[in-house]
Coordinates of C-alpha atoms and ligand atoms in Angstrom, one line a residue:
M1 CA 181.3 45.5 69.4
R2 CA 181.7 44.7 73.1
R3 CA 185.2 43.5 72.6
Q4 CA 186.1 46.7 70.8
V5 CA 184.8 48.8 73.6
L6 CA 186.7 46.8 76.2
L7 CA 189.8 47.0 74.2
F8 CA 189.4 50.8 74.0
F9 CA 189.2 51.1 77.7
F10 CA 192.2 48.8 78.1
V11 CA 194.2 51.0 75.9
L12 CA 192.9 54.1 77.5
D13 CA 194.6 53.1 80.7
F14 CA 198.0 53.3 79.0
T15 CA 197.4 56.3 76.9
S16 CA 197.4 59.7 78.2
V17 CA 195.2 62.4 76.7
L18 CA 197.4 64.4 74.5
G19 CA 195.4 67.5 74.2
H20 CA 192.1 69.1 74.8
V21 CA 190.2 71.6 72.7
S22 CA 187.0 73.4 73.4
Y23 CA 184.6 75.1 71.0
T24 CA 181.5 77.1 71.5
I25 CA 178.7 77.1 69.0
P26 CA 175.0 78.1 69.1
E27 CA 172.4 75.4 68.9
E28 CA 170.3 74.8 65.8
M29 CA 173.1 75.4 63.2
P30 CA 172.5 73.9 59.8
T31 CA 174.0 70.5 59.1
G32 CA 177.5 70.9 57.7
S33 CA 178.2 74.1 59.6
L34 CA 181.8 74.5 60.9
V35 CA 182.4 73.7 64.5
G36 CA 186.2 74.1 64.5
N37 CA 189.4 73.5 62.6
I38 CA 190.6 70.5 64.5
V39 CA 193.9 69.9 62.7
Q40 CA 195.0 73.4 63.3
D41 CA 193.8 73.6 66.9
L42 CA 195.5 70.3 67.9
G43 CA 198.6 70.9 65.8
L44 CA 197.9 67.9 63.5
N45 CA 197.7 67.7 59.7
V46 CA 195.3 66.0 57.3
K47 CA 197.8 63.3 56.4
R48 CA 198.0 62.2 60.0
L49 CA 194.3 62.1 60.3
K50 CA 194.2 59.7 57.4
S51 CA 197.1 57.5 58.4
G52 CA 195.8 57.4 62.0
K53 CA 192.3 56.5 60.8
A54 CA 191.1 59.4 62.9
R55 CA 187.6 59.1 64.2
V56 CA 185.3 60.8 66.7
Y57 CA 184.3 58.7 69.6
T58 CA 181.2 59.7 71.6
G59 CA 180.4 57.4 74.5
D60 CA 176.7 57.4 74.1
G61 CA 176.9 57.2 70.3
A62 CA 175.0 60.5 69.7
G63 CA 176.6 61.8 66.6
Y64 CA 176.0 65.4 66.5
I65 CA 179.5 66.3 65.3
E66 CA 181.4 64.6 62.5
L67 CA 185.0 64.8 61.4
N68 CA 185.8 65.8 57.9
K69 CA 189.2 64.1 57.4
D70 CA 189.8 65.7 54.0
R71 CA 189.6 69.2 55.3
G72 CA 190.5 68.5 59.0
L73 CA 187.4 70.2 60.2
L74 CA 184.7 69.3 62.8
L75 CA 181.3 69.9 61.3
V76 CA 177.7 69.7 62.5
K77 CA 176.3 66.4 61.5
E78 CA 172.9 66.5 63.0
R79 CA 170.6 69.2 64.3
I80 CA 171.7 70.2 67.8
D81 CA 168.7 71.2 70.0
R82 CA 170.1 72.5 73.3
E83 CA 166.7 72.0 74.9
A84 CA 166.6 68.3 74.0
I85 CA 170.2 67.6 75.1
C86 CA 170.4 69.6 78.3
R87 CA 166.9 70.8 79.2
Q88 CA 167.3 73.4 81.9
T89 CA 171.0 72.6 82.7
T90 CA 173.6 75.1 82.0
P91 CA 176.2 75.2 80.7
C92 CA 175.4 72.6 78.1
A93 CA 178.3 70.8 76.4
L94 CA 179.0 67.8 74.2
H95 CA 182.1 65.8 75.2
F96 CA 183.8 63.4 72.9
Q97 CA 187.2 62.2 71.8
L98 CA 189.2 62.2 68.7
I99 CA 191.0 58.9 68.4
L100 CA 194.1 58.2 66.2
E101 CA 196.0 55.0 65.7
N102 CA 199.6 54.2 64.8
P103 CA 200.5 55.5 67.3
M104 CA 197.4 55.6 69.5
E105 CA 196.5 59.1 70.4
L106 CA 193.5 60.5 72.2
Y107 CA 192.3 64.1 72.2
S108 CA 189.5 65.4 74.2
I109 CA 187.0 67.8 72.6
T110 CA 184.3 69.8 74.3
V111 CA 181.7 71.6 72.3
Q112 CA 179.7 74.1 74.4
I113 CA 176.2 74.6 73.1
E114 CA 174.9 78.1 73.5
D115 CA 171.3 78.7 74.0
V116 CA 169.3 80.4 71.2
N117 CA 166.0 82.0 72.0
D118 CA 164.0 79.6 70.0
N119 CA 161.2 79.0 72.4
P120 CA 158.5 81.4 73.4
P121 CA 157.1 81.3 77.0
T122 CA 154.1 79.0 76.7
F123 CA 151.1 78.4 78.9
E124 CA 149.7 75.0 79.2
K125 CA 146.2 76.3 78.4
N126 CA 145.5 79.3 76.3
E127 CA 142.6 80.3 78.3
V128 CA 141.4 80.1 81.9
R129 CA 138.0 80.8 83.4
F130 CA 137.0 82.1 86.8
N131 CA 133.7 82.7 88.5
I132 CA 134.2 85.6 90.9
S133 CA 131.5 87.2 93.0
E134 CA 131.0 90.9 92.7
S135 CA 131.1 90.9 96.5
A136 CA 134.7 89.7 96.5
V137 CA 136.8 92.3 98.4
A138 CA 139.9 94.1 97.3
G139 CA 142.9 92.0 98.1
A140 CA 141.3 88.7 97.0
K141 CA 144.0 86.5 95.3
F142 CA 143.6 84.2 92.3
V143 CA 146.5 82.0 91.3
L144 CA 147.3 81.8 87.6
D145 CA 149.0 79.0 85.7
R146 CA 152.6 79.6 85.0
A147 CA 154.2 79.8 81.6
I148 CA 157.2 77.6 80.7
D149 CA 160.1 78.7 78.5
L150 CA 162.4 75.8 77.5
D151 CA 165.3 78.2 77.0
V152 CA 167.6 79.1 79.8
D153 CA 169.0 82.2 81.5
R154 CA 168.1 85.4 79.7
N155 CA 166.2 83.4 77.0
G156 CA 164.0 81.8 79.7
L157 CA 160.9 83.3 81.3
Q158 CA 161.6 86.7 82.9
K159 CA 158.3 88.3 83.8
Y160 CA 154.6 88.5 83.4
A161 CA 152.2 91.4 82.6
L162 CA 148.4 91.5 83.1
T163 CA 146.1 93.8 81.0
P164 CA 143.9 95.6 81.5
T165 CA 144.5 96.7 85.1
D166 CA 141.1 98.2 85.8
N167 CA 140.1 95.6 88.5
F168 CA 143.1 93.4 88.9
I169 CA 146.8 93.9 89.4
L170 CA 149.5 91.2 88.9
K171 CA 151.7 90.0 91.7
S172 CA 154.5 87.8 90.6
E173 CA 157.3 86.6 92.8
N174 CA 160.2 84.3 92.5
Q175 CA 159.8 81.1 94.3
A176 CA 162.4 78.9 96.0
D177 CA 162.6 76.6 93.0
G178 CA 163.5 79.5 90.7
T179 CA 160.2 79.7 88.9
E180 CA 158.0 82.7 88.8
K181 CA 154.6 82.5 90.5
A182 CA 151.8 84.7 89.2
E183 CA 148.7 85.8 91.0
M184 CA 146.1 88.3 90.1
I185 CA 144.9 90.4 93.0
L186 CA 141.6 92.1 93.1
Q187 CA 142.2 95.8 93.4
K188 CA 138.8 97.4 92.6
P189 CA 135.7 95.2 93.3
L190 CA 133.8 94.0 90.3
D191 CA 130.3 95.2 89.6
R192 CA 128.1 92.7 87.8
E193 CA 125.5 95.3 87.0
N194 CA 128.2 97.2 85.2
E195 CA 130.1 94.3 83.5
E196 CA 128.9 90.7 83.6
T197 CA 132.2 89.4 82.2
V198 CA 135.7 90.6 82.3
S199 CA 138.5 89.5 80.0
L200 CA 142.1 89.9 80.7
V201 CA 145.3 88.7 79.1
L202 CA 148.3 87.4 81.0
T203 CA 151.5 87.8 78.9
A204 CA 154.7 86.0 79.8
F205 CA 158.0 87.5 78.5
D206 CA 161.4 86.0 78.1
G207 CA 164.6 88.1 78.0
G208 CA 165.8 87.1 74.6
D209 CA 166.7 89.4 71.7
P210 CA 164.3 89.5 70.0
Q211 CA 162.0 89.0 72.9
M212 CA 159.4 86.3 72.7
T213 CA 156.1 86.2 74.5
G214 CA 153.2 83.9 75.3
N215 CA 149.6 84.8 76.2
M216 CA 146.8 83.3 78.2
K217 CA 143.3 84.7 78.1
I218 CA 141.5 85.1 81.4
F219 CA 137.7 85.1 81.3
I220 CA 135.9 86.1 84.5
T221 CA 132.2 85.6 85.0
V222 CA 131.0 88.0 87.6
L223 CA 128.6 86.3 89.9
D224 CA 125.7 88.4 91.3
A225 CA 125.5 89.6 94.9
N226 CA 122.4 91.3 96.2
D227 CA 123.9 94.8 96.2
N228 CA 120.9 96.6 94.7
A229 CA 117.6 97.3 96.4
P230 CA 114.4 97.5 94.4
V231 CA 113.6 101.0 93.3
F232 CA 110.1 102.2 92.5
S233 CA 109.7 104.3 89.3
Q234 CA 107.9 107.0 91.3
S235 CA 107.7 107.7 95.0
T236 CA 104.0 108.6 94.7
Y237 CA 101.5 107.3 92.2
R238 CA 98.0 108.8 91.6
A239 CA 95.0 106.9 90.4
T240 CA 91.2 107.3 90.4
V241 CA 88.3 105.0 90.9
F242 CA 84.6 105.5 90.4
E243 CA 82.7 104.9 93.6
N244 CA 80.4 102.4 91.9
A245 CA 83.3 100.4 90.5
P246 CA 82.8 96.7 90.9
E247 CA 85.1 94.4 92.8
Q248 CA 88.2 93.2 91.0
T249 CA 88.4 96.5 89.1
I250 CA 92.1 97.2 88.4
V251 CA 92.8 100.6 89.9
T252 CA 96.4 101.0 88.7
S253 CA 99.7 99.3 88.9
V254 CA 103.1 100.3 90.1
T255 CA 106.5 99.2 89.1
A256 CA 109.9 98.8 90.7
S257 CA 113.1 97.5 89.3
D258 CA 116.1 95.8 90.7
S259 CA 119.3 95.5 88.7
D260 CA 120.5 92.3 90.4
Y261 CA 120.2 88.8 88.8
G262 CA 117.8 86.0 89.6
A263 CA 116.4 85.9 93.1
N264 CA 118.4 88.9 94.1
G265 CA 116.4 90.9 91.5
R266 CA 113.0 89.2 91.8
I267 CA 110.5 91.6 93.3
K268 CA 107.4 90.9 95.4
Y269 CA 104.9 93.6 96.1
S270 CA 102.7 94.0 99.2
I271 CA 100.4 96.6 100.8
T272 CA 101.8 97.6 104.2
N273 CA 98.8 99.6 105.5
S274 CA 97.7 97.7 108.5
L275 CA 94.9 99.3 110.4
D276 CA 93.1 101.6 107.9
Q277 CA 90.6 100.9 105.3
A278 CA 93.0 100.8 102.4
H279 CA 94.1 97.4 103.6
E280 CA 90.5 96.1 103.3
L281 CA 89.6 97.7 100.0
F282 CA 92.6 97.1 97.9
R283 CA 94.8 94.2 97.1
I284 CA 98.1 94.1 95.2
Q285 CA 99.1 91.2 92.9
E286 CA 102.4 90.0 94.5
D287 CA 104.3 89.6 91.2
T288 CA 102.6 92.0 88.7
A289 CA 101.9 94.9 91.1
E290 CA 98.4 95.3 89.8
I291 CA 96.2 97.0 92.4
R292 CA 92.6 95.8 92.5
L293 CA 89.6 96.8 94.3
I294 CA 88.3 94.1 96.7
G295 CA 85.4 96.1 98.4
H296 CA 83.2 99.1 97.7
V297 CA 84.5 102.6 97.9
D298 CA 82.0 105.3 98.8
Y299 CA 82.8 108.9 98.0
E300 CA 80.4 109.9 100.7
K301 CA 82.6 108.1 103.2
A302 CA 86.1 108.7 102.0
R303 CA 87.3 110.7 99.1
N304 CA 90.8 109.2 98.8
Y305 CA 92.9 106.4 100.1
H306 CA 96.6 106.3 100.7
I307 CA 98.0 102.9 99.9
N308 CA 101.5 102.2 101.1
I309 CA 103.3 99.6 99.0
R310 CA 106.5 97.8 99.6
A311 CA 108.7 96.1 97.0
S312 CA 111.1 93.4 98.4
D313 CA 113.7 91.4 96.5
E314 CA 114.3 87.8 97.6
G315 CA 117.4 88.9 99.4
G316 CA 115.3 91.1 101.7
L317 CA 116.1 94.6 100.3
T318 CA 113.1 96.9 100.0
D319 CA 111.7 100.1 98.7
S320 CA 108.4 101.7 99.4
C321 CA 106.0 104.1 97.6
K322 CA 102.5 105.5 98.1
V323 CA 99.5 105.3 95.8
I324 CA 96.9 108.0 96.3
V325 CA 93.5 106.8 95.0
E326 CA 90.9 109.5 94.4
V327 CA 87.4 108.3 94.5
I328 CA 85.2 109.9 91.8
D329 CA 81.7 110.7 92.9
V330 CA 78.8 109.0 91.0
N331 CA 75.2 110.2 91.3
D332 CA 74.1 107.3 93.3
N333 CA 71.8 109.0 95.8
K334 CA 68.3 110.3 95.1
P335 CA 67.3 113.5 96.8
T336 CA 65.2 112.9 99.9
I337 CA 62.4 115.2 100.9
N338 CA 61.8 115.7 104.6
I339 CA 58.7 117.6 105.6
M340 CA 59.9 119.3 108.8
S341 CA 56.5 120.8 109.8
K342 CA 53.2 121.4 108.1
S343 CA 49.8 123.0 108.8
G344 CA 46.9 120.6 108.5
S345 CA 44.5 123.3 107.5
I346 CA 44.5 127.0 106.7
S347 CA 41.8 129.7 106.8
E348 CA 40.6 131.2 103.5
L349 CA 41.3 134.6 105.0
S350 CA 45.1 133.9 105.3
E351 CA 47.4 136.6 103.9
P352 CA 49.3 135.6 100.8
K353 CA 52.8 134.1 101.6
T354 CA 51.5 132.3 104.6
V355 CA 53.8 129.3 105.3
V356 CA 52.0 126.0 104.9
A357 CA 55.0 123.6 105.3
M358 CA 58.7 123.7 105.9
I359 CA 60.7 121.2 103.8
N360 CA 64.3 120.1 103.8
V361 CA 65.7 118.3 100.7
Q362 CA 68.9 116.3 101.0
D363 CA 71.2 114.6 98.5
P364 CA 74.4 113.2 99.9
D365 CA 76.1 113.3 96.5
S366 CA 78.6 116.0 95.8
N367 CA 78.8 119.0 93.6
E368 CA 76.3 118.8 90.7
N369 CA 75.2 115.4 91.8
G370 CA 74.2 116.8 95.2
R371 CA 72.7 120.1 94.0
V372 CA 68.9 120.0 94.4
Q373 CA 66.0 122.1 93.2
C374 CA 62.6 121.8 94.6
F375 CA 59.3 122.3 92.6
I376 CA 55.6 122.0 93.3
N377 CA 52.7 121.4 90.8
D378 CA 51.5 124.4 88.8
N379 CA 47.8 123.9 89.5
T380 CA 48.0 124.8 93.2
P381 CA 47.7 128.2 94.8
L382 CA 51.0 127.4 96.5
V383 CA 54.7 128.2 95.7
M384 CA 58.0 127.0 96.9
M385 CA 60.3 129.5 98.4
S386 CA 64.0 128.7 99.1
T387 CA 64.9 130.0 102.5
S388 CA 68.5 128.8 102.9
N389 CA 70.5 126.0 101.5
N390 CA 68.3 123.0 100.9
F391 CA 65.5 124.5 103.1
Y392 CA 62.2 125.4 101.5
S393 CA 59.0 126.9 102.6
L394 CA 55.7 126.1 100.9
V395 CA 53.7 129.4 101.0
T396 CA 50.3 130.6 99.7
E397 CA 50.4 132.5 96.4
G398 CA 47.4 134.7 96.6
E399 CA 44.0 134.9 98.2
L400 CA 42.3 131.6 98.9
D401 CA 38.7 130.9 98.3
R402 CA 37.3 127.9 100.2
E403 CA 34.2 127.9 97.9
R404 CA 36.4 127.2 94.8
A405 CA 39.0 124.7 96.3
Ligands
NAG1 C1 131.3 78.9 86.8 O1 129.9 78.7 87.0 C2 129.3 78.0 86.0 C3 127.8 78.0 86.2 O2 127.5 77.7 87.5 C4 129.8 76.6 85.9 O3 129.2 75.9 84.8 C5 131.3 76.7 85.6 O4 131.9 75.4 85.7 C6 132.0 77.5 86.7 N1 133.4 77.7 86.3 C7 134.4 77.7 87.1 C8 135.7 78.0 86.6 O5 134.2 77.4 88.3
CA2 CA1 162.7 81.8 75.2
CA3 CA1 166.7 77.6 73.0
CA4 CA1 118.5 93.2 94.7

């Protein structure tokens, strides 16, 4: 074999190339397809091919093309994949020789292989994930993987498109090495409270006819930022408590919500009154917002309390509300009788309606519970007379008779 090759080169030195012919065929033609009519194109005939033991010589031995000596044609012998032979190089051509003996003749043949759009643009991964904070500002850039299209020129990668374009727009630019770089740029900030995840599709297009495309899914997890303050369900709450309610009685509870996630949405409640009594009488459970009584309320001392409550998330954002607690009176006081003045003795000659004693009756309770009436036993010659509010006079009823009583 080695000798043969050497011999060939030796001969080559003395043999000029008699002709050159060039053909152009698309890649991927079926085996046996016609490349060219070599006898016609080189001005030979089938008889000469046979007598000259015509053969095709390819330096590297790759036999994509064969010579059919009976018909004088060059045919496709093996699948020709332009991408495998030339990769991204253009133009792509096969060079070989047609050799004849007796006399020795050498023809040079070039077969140009045209690209066929037989490869779609492809992404290495069919999905990519990002974690992006909802606090990311417009203009933030995220580099996307590129697609590769093994074809060349128009059949190669031409452009990208990103959908939907609600939050991101695509920026793609040609780089020095001729490849296209793709970035998505935040246009409208994300809002985790509105959408926790965002899905997009990056599509790469080639310029073939028909056009081929490749897709990559983009999944974005929107990370929370503390962009929402707690909000109370009401700005003022009303509650009531009986004045004899025991300690630890639950008076009411309030509620605030925070649409953020985790610590940014975790709320702690506190009472912000500092100097007044509400601070000493009520306590709020930090996490459940239950308000309990921790002292004794007395309707006679205060009829209502204004409790100021703050809700804070762990990021420090707050809201406030007011709870107005009405104290309900309970009949917890007995009327007290005060004798303001009295006569120790009285003459039996006294006129009827002579005042014997002045009495004041007090009850600190309110309304019905504080309304008093004053009576005296029936078997006395005395009656109660109401003078003004809660003041009474004890007066004689008729004539007195010392000899009877
Ligand atoms: C996104 O965050 C999650 C949870 O912290 C983590 O498991 C994942 O690896 C992160 N993904 C990326 C692309 O950074
Ligand atoms: Ca292509
Ligand atoms: Ca191709
Ligand atoms: Ca928050």
